[in-house]
Short mmCIF file of C-alpha atoms and ligand atoms in Angstrom, two decimals:
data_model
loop_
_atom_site.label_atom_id
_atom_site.label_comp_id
_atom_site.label_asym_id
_atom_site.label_seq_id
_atom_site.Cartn_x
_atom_site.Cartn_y
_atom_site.Cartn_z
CA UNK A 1 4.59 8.92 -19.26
CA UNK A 2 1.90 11.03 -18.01
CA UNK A 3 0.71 14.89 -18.91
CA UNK A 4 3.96 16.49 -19.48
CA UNK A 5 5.89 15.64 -16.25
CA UNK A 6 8.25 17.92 -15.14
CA UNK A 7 11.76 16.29 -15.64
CA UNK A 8 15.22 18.13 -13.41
CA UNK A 9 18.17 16.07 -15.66
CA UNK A 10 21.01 16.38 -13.76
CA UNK A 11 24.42 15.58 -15.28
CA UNK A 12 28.01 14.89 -13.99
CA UNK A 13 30.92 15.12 -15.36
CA UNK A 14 31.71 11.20 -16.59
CA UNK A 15 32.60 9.98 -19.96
CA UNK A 16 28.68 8.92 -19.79
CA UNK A 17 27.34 12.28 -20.15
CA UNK A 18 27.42 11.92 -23.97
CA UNK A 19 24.43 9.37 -23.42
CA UNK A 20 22.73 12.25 -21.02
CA UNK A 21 21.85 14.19 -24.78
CA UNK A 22 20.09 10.98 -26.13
CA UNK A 23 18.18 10.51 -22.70
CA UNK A 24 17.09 14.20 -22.75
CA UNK A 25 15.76 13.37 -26.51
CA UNK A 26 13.93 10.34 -25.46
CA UNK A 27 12.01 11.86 -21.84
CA UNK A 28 10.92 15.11 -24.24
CA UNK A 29 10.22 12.84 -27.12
CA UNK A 30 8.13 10.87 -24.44
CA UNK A 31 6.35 14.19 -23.45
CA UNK A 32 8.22 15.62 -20.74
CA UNK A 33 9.30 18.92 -19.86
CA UNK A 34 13.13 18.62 -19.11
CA UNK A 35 15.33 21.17 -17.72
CA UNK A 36 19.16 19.96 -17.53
CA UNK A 37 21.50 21.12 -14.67
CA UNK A 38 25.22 19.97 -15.71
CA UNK A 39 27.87 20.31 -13.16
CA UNK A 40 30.96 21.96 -13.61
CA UNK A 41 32.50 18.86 -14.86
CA UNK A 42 30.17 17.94 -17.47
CA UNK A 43 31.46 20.71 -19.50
CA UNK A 44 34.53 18.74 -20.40
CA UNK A 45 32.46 16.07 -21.44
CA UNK A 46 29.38 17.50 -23.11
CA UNK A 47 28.38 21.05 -24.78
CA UNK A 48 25.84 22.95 -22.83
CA UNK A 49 24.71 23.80 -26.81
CA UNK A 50 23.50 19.78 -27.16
CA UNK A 51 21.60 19.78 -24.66
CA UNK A 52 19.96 23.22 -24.71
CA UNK A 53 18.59 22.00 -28.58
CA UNK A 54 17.16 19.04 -27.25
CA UNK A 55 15.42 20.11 -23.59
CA UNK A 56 12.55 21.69 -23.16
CA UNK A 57 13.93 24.41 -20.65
CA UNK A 58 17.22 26.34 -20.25
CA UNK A 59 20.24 24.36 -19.58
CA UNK A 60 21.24 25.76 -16.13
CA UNK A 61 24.82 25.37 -14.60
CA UNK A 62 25.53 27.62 -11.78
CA UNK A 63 23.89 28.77 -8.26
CA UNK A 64 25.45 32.56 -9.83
CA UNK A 65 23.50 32.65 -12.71
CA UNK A 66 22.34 36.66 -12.01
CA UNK A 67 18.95 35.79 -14.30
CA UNK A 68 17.76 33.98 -10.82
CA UNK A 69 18.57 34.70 -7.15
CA UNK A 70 17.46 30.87 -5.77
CA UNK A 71 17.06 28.64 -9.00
CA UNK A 72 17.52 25.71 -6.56
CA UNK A 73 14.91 25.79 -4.84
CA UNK A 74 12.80 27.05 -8.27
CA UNK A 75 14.31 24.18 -9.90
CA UNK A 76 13.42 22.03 -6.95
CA UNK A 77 9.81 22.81 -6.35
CA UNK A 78 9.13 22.63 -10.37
CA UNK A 79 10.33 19.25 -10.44
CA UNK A 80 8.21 15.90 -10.43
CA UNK A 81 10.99 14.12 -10.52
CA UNK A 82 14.94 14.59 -10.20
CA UNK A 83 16.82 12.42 -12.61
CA UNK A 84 20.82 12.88 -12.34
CA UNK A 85 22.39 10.24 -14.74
CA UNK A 86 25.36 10.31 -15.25
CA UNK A 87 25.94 10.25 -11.24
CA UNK A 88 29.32 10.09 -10.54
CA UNK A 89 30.87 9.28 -6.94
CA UNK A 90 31.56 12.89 -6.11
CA UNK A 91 27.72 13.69 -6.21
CA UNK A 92 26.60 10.22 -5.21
CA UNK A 93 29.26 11.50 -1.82
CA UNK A 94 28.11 14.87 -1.56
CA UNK A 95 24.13 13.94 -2.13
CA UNK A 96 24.58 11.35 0.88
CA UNK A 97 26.28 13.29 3.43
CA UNK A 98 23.81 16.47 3.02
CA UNK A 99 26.41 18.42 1.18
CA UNK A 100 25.76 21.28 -1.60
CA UNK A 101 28.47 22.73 -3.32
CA UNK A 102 26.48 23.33 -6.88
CA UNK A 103 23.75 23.80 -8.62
CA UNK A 104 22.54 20.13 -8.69
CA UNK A 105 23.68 19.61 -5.22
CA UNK A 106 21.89 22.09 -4.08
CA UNK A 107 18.53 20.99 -5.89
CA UNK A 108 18.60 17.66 -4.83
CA UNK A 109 18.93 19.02 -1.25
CA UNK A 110 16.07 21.47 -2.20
CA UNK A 111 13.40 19.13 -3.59
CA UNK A 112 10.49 17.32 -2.07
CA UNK A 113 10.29 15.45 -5.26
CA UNK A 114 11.41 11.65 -5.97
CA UNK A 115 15.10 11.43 -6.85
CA UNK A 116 16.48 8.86 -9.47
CA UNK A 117 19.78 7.86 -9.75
CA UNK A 118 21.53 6.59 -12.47
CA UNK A 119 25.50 5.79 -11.47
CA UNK A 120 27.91 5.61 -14.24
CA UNK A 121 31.67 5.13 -13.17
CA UNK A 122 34.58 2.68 -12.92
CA UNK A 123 34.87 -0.70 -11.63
CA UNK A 124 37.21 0.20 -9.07
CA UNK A 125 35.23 3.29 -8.28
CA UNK A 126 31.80 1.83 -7.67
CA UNK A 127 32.96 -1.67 -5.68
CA UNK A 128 34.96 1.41 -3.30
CA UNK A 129 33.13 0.69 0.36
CA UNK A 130 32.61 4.58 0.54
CA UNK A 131 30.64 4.30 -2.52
CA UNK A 132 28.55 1.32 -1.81
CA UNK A 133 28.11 2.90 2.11
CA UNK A 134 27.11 5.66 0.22
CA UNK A 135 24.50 3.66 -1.95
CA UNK A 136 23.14 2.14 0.83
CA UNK A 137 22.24 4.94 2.77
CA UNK A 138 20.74 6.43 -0.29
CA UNK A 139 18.56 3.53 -1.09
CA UNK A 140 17.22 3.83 2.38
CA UNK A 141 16.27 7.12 2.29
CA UNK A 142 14.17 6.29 -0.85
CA UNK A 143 16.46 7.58 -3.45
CA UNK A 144 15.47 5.54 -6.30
CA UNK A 145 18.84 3.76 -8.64
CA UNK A 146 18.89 2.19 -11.84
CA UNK A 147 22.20 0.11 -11.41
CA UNK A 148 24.96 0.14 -13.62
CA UNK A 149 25.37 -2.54 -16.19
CA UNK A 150 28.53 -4.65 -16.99
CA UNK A 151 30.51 -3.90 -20.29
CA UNK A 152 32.96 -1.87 -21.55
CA UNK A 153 34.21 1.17 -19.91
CA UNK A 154 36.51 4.43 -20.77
CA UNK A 155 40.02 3.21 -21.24
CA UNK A 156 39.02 0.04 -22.45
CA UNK A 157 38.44 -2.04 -19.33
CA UNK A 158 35.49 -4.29 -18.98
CA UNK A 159 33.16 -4.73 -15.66
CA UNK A 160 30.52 -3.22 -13.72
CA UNK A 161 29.96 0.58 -13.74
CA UNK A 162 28.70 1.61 -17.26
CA UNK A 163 25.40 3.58 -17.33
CA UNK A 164 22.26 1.61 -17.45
CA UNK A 165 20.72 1.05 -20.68
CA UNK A 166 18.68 4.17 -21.68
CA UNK A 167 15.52 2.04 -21.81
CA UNK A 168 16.21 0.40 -18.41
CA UNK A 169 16.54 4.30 -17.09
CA UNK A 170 13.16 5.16 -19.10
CA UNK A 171 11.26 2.52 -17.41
CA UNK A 172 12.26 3.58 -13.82
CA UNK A 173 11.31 6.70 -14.69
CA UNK A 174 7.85 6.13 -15.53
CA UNK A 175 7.49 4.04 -12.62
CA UNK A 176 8.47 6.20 -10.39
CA UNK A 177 6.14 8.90 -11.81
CA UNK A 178 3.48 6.71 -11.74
CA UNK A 179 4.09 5.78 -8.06
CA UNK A 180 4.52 8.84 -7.37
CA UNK A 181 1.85 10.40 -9.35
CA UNK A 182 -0.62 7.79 -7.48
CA UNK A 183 0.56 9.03 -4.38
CA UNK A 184 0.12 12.47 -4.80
CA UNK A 185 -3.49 11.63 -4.88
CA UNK A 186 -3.71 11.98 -9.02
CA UNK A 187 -5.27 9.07 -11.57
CA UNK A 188 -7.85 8.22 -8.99
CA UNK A 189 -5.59 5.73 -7.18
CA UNK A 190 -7.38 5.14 -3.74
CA UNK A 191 -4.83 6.48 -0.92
CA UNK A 192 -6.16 3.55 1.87
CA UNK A 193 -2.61 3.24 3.08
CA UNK A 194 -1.81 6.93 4.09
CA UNK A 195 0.12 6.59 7.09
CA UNK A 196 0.93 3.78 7.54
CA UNK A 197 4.39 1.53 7.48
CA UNK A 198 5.12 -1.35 5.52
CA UNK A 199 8.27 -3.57 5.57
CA UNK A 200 8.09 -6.21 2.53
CA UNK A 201 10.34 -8.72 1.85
CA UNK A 202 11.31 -9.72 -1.73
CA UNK A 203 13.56 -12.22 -3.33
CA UNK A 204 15.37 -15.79 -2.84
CA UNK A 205 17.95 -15.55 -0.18
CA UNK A 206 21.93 -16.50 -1.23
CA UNK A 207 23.48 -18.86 1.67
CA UNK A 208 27.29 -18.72 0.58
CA UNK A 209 28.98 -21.97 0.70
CA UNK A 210 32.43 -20.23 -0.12
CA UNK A 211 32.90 -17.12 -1.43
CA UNK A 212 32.34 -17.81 -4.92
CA UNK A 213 29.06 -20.44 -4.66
CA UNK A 214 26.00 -20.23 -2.94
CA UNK A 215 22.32 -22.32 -1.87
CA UNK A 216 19.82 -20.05 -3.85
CA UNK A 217 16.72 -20.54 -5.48
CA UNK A 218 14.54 -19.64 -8.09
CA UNK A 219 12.85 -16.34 -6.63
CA UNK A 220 12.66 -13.58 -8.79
CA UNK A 221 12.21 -10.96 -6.35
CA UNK A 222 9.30 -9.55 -8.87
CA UNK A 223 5.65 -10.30 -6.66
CA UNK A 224 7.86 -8.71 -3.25
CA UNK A 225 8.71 -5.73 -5.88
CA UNK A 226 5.08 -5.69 -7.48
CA UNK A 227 3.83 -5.54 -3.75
CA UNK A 228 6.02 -2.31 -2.41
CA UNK A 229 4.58 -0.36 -5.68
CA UNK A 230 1.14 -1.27 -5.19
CA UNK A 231 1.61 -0.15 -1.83
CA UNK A 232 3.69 2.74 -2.20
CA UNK A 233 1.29 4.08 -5.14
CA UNK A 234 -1.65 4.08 -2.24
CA UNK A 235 -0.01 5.96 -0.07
CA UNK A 236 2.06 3.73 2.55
CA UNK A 237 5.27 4.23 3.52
CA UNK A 238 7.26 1.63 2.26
CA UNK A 239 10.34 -0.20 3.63
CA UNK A 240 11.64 -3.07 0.76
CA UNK A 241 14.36 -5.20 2.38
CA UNK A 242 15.28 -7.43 -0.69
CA UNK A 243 17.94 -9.51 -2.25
CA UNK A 244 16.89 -8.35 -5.98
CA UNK A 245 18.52 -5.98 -8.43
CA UNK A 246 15.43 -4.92 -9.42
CA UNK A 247 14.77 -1.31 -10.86
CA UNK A 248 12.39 0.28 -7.27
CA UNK A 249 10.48 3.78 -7.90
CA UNK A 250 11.97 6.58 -5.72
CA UNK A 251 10.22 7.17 -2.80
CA UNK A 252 10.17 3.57 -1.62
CA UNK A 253 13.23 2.97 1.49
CA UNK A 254 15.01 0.19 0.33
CA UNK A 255 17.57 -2.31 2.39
CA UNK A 256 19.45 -4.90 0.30
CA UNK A 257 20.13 -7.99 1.82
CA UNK A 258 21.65 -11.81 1.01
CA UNK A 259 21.28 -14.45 3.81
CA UNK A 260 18.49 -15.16 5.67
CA UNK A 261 20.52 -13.58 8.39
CA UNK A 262 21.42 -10.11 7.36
CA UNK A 263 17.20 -10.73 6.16
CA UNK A 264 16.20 -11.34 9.71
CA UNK A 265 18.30 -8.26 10.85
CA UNK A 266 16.83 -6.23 8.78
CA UNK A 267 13.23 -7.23 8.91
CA UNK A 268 13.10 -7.81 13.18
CA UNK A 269 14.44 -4.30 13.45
CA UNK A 270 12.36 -2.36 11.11
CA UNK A 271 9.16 -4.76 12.07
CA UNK A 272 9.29 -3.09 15.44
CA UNK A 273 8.18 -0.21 13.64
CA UNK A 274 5.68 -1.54 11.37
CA UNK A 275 1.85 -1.39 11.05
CA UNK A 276 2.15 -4.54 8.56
CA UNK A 277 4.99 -6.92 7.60
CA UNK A 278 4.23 -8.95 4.48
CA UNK A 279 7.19 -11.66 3.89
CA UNK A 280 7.08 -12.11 0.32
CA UNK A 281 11.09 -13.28 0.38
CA UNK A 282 11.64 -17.26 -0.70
CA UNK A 283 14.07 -17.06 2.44
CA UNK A 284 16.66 -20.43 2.70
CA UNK A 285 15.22 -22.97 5.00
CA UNK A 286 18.74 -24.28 5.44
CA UNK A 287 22.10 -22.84 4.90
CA UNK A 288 25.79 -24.46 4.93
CA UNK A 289 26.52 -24.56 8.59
CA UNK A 290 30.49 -23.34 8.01
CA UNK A 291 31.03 -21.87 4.71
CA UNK A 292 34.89 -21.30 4.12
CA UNK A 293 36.75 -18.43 3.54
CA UNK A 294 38.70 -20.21 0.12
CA UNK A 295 36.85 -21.37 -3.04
CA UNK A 296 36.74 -25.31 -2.97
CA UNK A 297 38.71 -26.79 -5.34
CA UNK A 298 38.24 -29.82 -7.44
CA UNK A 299 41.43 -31.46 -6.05
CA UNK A 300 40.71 -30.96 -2.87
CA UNK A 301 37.76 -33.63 -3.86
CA UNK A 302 34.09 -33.82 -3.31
CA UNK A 303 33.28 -31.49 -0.46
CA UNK A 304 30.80 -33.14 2.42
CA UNK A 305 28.26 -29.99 3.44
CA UNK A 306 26.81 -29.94 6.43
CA UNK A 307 23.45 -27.67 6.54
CA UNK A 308 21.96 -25.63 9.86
CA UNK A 309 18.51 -24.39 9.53
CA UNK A 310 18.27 -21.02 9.26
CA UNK A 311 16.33 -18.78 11.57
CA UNK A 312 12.73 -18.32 10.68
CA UNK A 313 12.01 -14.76 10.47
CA UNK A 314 8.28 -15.15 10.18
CA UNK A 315 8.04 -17.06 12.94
CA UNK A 316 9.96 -14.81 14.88
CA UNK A 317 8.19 -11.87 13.88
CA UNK A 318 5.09 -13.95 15.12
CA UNK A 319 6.23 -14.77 18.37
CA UNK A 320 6.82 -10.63 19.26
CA UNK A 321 4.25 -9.17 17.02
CA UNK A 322 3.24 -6.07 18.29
CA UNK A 323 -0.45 -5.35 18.97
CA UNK A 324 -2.33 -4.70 15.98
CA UNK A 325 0.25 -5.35 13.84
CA UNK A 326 -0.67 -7.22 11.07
CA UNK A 327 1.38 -10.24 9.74
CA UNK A 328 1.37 -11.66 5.88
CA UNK A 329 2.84 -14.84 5.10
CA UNK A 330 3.64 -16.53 2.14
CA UNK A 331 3.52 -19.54 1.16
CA UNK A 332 4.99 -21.28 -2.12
CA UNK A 333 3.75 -24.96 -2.24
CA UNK A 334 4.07 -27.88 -4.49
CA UNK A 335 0.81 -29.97 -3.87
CA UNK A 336 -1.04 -32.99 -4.87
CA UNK A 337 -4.29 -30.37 -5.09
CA UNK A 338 -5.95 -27.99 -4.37
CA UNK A 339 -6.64 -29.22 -0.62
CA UNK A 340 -3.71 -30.37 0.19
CA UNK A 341 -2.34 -26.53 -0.90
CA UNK A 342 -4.79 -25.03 1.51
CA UNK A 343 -4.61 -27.45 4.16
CA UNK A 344 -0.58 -26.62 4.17
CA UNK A 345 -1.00 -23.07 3.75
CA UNK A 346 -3.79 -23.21 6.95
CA UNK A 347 -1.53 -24.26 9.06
CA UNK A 348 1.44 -22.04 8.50
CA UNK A 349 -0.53 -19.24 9.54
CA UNK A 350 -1.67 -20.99 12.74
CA UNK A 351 1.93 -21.97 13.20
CA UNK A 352 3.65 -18.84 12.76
CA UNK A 353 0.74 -16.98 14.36
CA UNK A 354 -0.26 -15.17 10.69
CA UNK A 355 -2.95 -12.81 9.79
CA UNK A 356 -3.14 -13.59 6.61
CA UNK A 357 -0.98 -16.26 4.11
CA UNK A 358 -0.87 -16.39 0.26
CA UNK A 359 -0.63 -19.33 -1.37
CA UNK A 360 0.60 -20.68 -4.85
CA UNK A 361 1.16 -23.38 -6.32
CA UNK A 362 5.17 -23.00 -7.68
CA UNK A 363 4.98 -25.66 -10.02
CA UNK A 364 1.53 -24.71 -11.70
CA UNK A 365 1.92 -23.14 -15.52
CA UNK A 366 2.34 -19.39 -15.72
CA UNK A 367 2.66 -19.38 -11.98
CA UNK A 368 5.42 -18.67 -9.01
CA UNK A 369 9.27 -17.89 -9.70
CA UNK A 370 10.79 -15.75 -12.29
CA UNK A 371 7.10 -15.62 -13.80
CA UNK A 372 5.78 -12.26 -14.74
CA UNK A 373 1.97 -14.16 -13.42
CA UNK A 374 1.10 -15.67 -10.47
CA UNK A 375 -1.83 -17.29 -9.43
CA UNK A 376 -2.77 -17.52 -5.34
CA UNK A 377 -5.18 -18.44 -3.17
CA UNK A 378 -5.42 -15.93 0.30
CA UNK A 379 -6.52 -17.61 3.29
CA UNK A 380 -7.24 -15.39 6.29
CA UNK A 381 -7.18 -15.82 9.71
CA UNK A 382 -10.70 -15.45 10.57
CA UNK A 383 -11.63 -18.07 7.85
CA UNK A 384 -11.73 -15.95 4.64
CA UNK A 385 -10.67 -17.13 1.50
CA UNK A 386 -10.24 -15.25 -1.63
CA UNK A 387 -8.22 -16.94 -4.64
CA UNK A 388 -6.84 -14.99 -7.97
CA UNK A 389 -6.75 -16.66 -10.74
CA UNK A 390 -3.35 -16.14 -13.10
CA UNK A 391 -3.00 -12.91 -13.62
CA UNK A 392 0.19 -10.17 -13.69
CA UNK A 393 2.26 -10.03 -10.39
CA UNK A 394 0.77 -6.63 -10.12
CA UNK A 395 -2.70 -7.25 -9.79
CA UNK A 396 -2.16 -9.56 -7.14
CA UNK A 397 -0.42 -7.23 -5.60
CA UNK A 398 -3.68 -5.33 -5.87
CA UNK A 399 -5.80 -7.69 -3.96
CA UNK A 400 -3.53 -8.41 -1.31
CA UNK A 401 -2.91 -4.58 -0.57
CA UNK A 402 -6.99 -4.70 -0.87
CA UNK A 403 -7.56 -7.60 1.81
CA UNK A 404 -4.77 -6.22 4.03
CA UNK A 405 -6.80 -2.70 3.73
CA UNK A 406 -10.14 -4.40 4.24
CA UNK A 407 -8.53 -6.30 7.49
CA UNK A 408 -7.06 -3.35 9.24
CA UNK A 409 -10.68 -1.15 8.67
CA UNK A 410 -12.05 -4.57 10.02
CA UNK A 411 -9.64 -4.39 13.23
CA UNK A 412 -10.18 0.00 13.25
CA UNK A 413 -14.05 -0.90 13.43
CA UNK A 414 -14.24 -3.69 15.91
CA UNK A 415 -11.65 -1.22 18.27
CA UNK A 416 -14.53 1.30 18.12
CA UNK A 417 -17.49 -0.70 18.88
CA UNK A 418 -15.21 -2.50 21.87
CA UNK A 419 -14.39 1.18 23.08
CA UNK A 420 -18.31 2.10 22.57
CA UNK A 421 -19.27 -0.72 24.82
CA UNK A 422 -16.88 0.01 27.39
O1 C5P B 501 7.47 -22.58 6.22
P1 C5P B 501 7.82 -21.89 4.92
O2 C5P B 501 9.26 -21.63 4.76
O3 C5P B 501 7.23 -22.54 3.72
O4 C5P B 501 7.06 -20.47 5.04
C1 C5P B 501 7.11 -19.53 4.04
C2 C5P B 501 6.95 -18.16 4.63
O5 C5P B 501 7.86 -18.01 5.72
C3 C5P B 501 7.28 -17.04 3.67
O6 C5P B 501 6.48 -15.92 3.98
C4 C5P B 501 8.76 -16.76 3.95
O7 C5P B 501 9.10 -15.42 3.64
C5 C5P B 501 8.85 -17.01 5.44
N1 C5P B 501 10.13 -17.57 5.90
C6 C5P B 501 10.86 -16.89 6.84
N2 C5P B 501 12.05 -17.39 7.30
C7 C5P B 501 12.50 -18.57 6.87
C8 C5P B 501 11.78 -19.31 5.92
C9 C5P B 501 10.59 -18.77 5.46
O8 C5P B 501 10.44 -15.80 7.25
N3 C5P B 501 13.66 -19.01 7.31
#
């Protein structure tokens, strides 16, 4: 973590909130200033004592408290970051639909800072449609969440809803202070995207043959992810539609998606938008033409599946891309060499009318799917060429965001000299 960030902890009143006094140990531990809000609930669960012997600042728990007229929106404007964890579904409810009944409610209404999630709850409780609506809407509006794990619960039941693992939660949060630290214009970071929109595209899409199997593949979601920081952390405003349950840092929109359909939803409706589109996604070429409704049984015998091709999003986004728009493919090869890599990457982006493709070689060592490396080759469409050699997903993450800067300066310069000459 960075020079003592400044840490809201906001905790709800779940059987979780014992794990809220160990998190608050950790983040000051880790250097941070923390200052806990509990709601009413949390009381029953946790002593406002614990946690006021391990935080940094005062344990706060009403809008009342006389000491402080508006601690809200003190509490708010202090913050770099809003952590509530254990969220329950009340606040996860009330946060979504604007509401502010307490102290916490009220400061995550009341900050400009990037807001962390961390829900905790039954099974029942979290798979609830108002709950995941809820979700949704949150993750689109930025709100960062580190998803609940699968394991034992209060009462003895088993399944998804448990609080994240405290080092899981400890990660995001760095991330997201480092993205958002970047953006704020701190550590140097150039701020070359200011302004403008990105929709990226991460993950292997899940074509469901019933409703227990699926055509995947391999795609680990992690050089789409890698991407949306790089870009976020230079100042874009980032839209991640993805398939991945990947920790994202708060601040970046995101959309989670399946199919290649509910992908091409997504993506043609936000692209219209967009300033640049980079399709990172290992979207299905082909999907099962009619899934069914029942899981296939073995007695039923050996099912016969008959495959559609899906749409092709990049293509489509070709076809209608809007002027000045700028359009990054990828494309994940298994070739004889080198050549035959570039010749196939080439003419994907004439095909689906690219700007820019990046190429790699899936089956090379240390490169491609579910690797934390990658290794690429960019291929431009007025004939540049640029290749990384294997490196983390996140510097080549770097040098796209780089070429895609250095093309739309390219395209902002040759506008002006046209509009000189005119
Ligand atoms: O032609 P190919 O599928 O290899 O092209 C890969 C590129 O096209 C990737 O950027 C991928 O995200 C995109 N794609 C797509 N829709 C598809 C298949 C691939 O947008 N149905």
């Amino acid at each position: 973590m960075g020079n003592q960030p400044r840490i809201v902890l906001g905790v709800c009143g779940g059987i979780a909130a014992y794990k809220s006094a160990e998190l608050c140990r950790r983040l000051v531990e880790g250097g941070a200033s923390v200052a806990p809000v509990m709601t009413e609930d949390a009381h029953r669960f946790l002593g406002e004592v614990t946690l006021s012997a391990l935080a940094t600042e005062a344990v706060r728990t009403s809008l009342w408290d006389e000491r402080e007229p508006i601690p809200h929106t003190r509490l708010g404007q202090w913050a770099d970051l809003v952590l509530v964890a254990p969220a329950t579904a009340r606040l996860i409810g009330a946060y979504a639909a604007g509401l502010s009944h307490d102290l916490l409610t009220a400061t995550l209404l009341a900050t400009r800072a990037p807001v962390v999630l961390c829900p905790a709850m039954h099974t029942e409780m979290w798979e609830h449609p108002a709950v995941q609506d809820n979700m949704a809407l949150l993750r689109q509006r930025g709100v960062g969440v580190v998803e609940p794990g699968t394991g034992r619960l209060a009462g003895g039941d088993v399944g998804p809803g448990r609080l994240a693992d405290l080092d899981e939660i400890l990660r995001a949060v760095s991330v997201t202070l480092e993205t958002a630290g970047a953006g704020a214009g701190r550590d140097g970071a150039a701020q070359d995207l200011a302004g403008q929109r990105l929709v990226i595209t991460a993950g292997g899409t899940r074509e469901p043959l019933d409703p227990v199997r699926f055509l995947g593949n391999r795609s680990s979601g992690k050089q789409g992810h890698a991407l949306a920081e790089e870009a976020a952390s230079r100042g874009g405003n980032v839209t991640l539609v993805t398939t991945a349950d990947r920790p994202v840092a708060a601040g970046i929109r995101v959309m989670k998606v399946e199919t290649a359909g509910e992908m091409e939803r997504a993506v043609l409706s936000l692209a219209e938008e967009a300033d640049v589109v980079v399709m990172a996604a290992a979207v299905a070429d082909f999907r099962p033409k009619a899934p069914v409704d029942r899981k296939l049984k073995r007695a039923d015998g050996v099912p016969e599946i008959v495959l559609e091709p899906t749409p092709d999003i990049l293509a489509a986004l070709g076809e209608r891309k809007g002027h000045g728009q700028l359009l990054v493919g990828f494309a994940a090869e298994t070739p004889e060499g080198s050549d035959e890599m570039r010749h196939e990457a080439l003419a994907k982006l004439r095909r689906k009318r690219l700007d820019l493709v990046v190429a790699n070689d899936v089956l090379a060592p240390g490169a491609g799917f579910g690797h934390d490396t990658n290794a690429v080759l960019l291929l431009d469409a007025g004939g540049g060429e640029r290749a990384v050699p294997l490196t983390d997903k996140r510097e080549v993450a770097r040098v796209v965001i780089d070429t895609v800067v250095e093309m739309m300066s390219r395209r902002g310069r040759d506008a002006e000299t046209k509009g000189r000459q005119q």
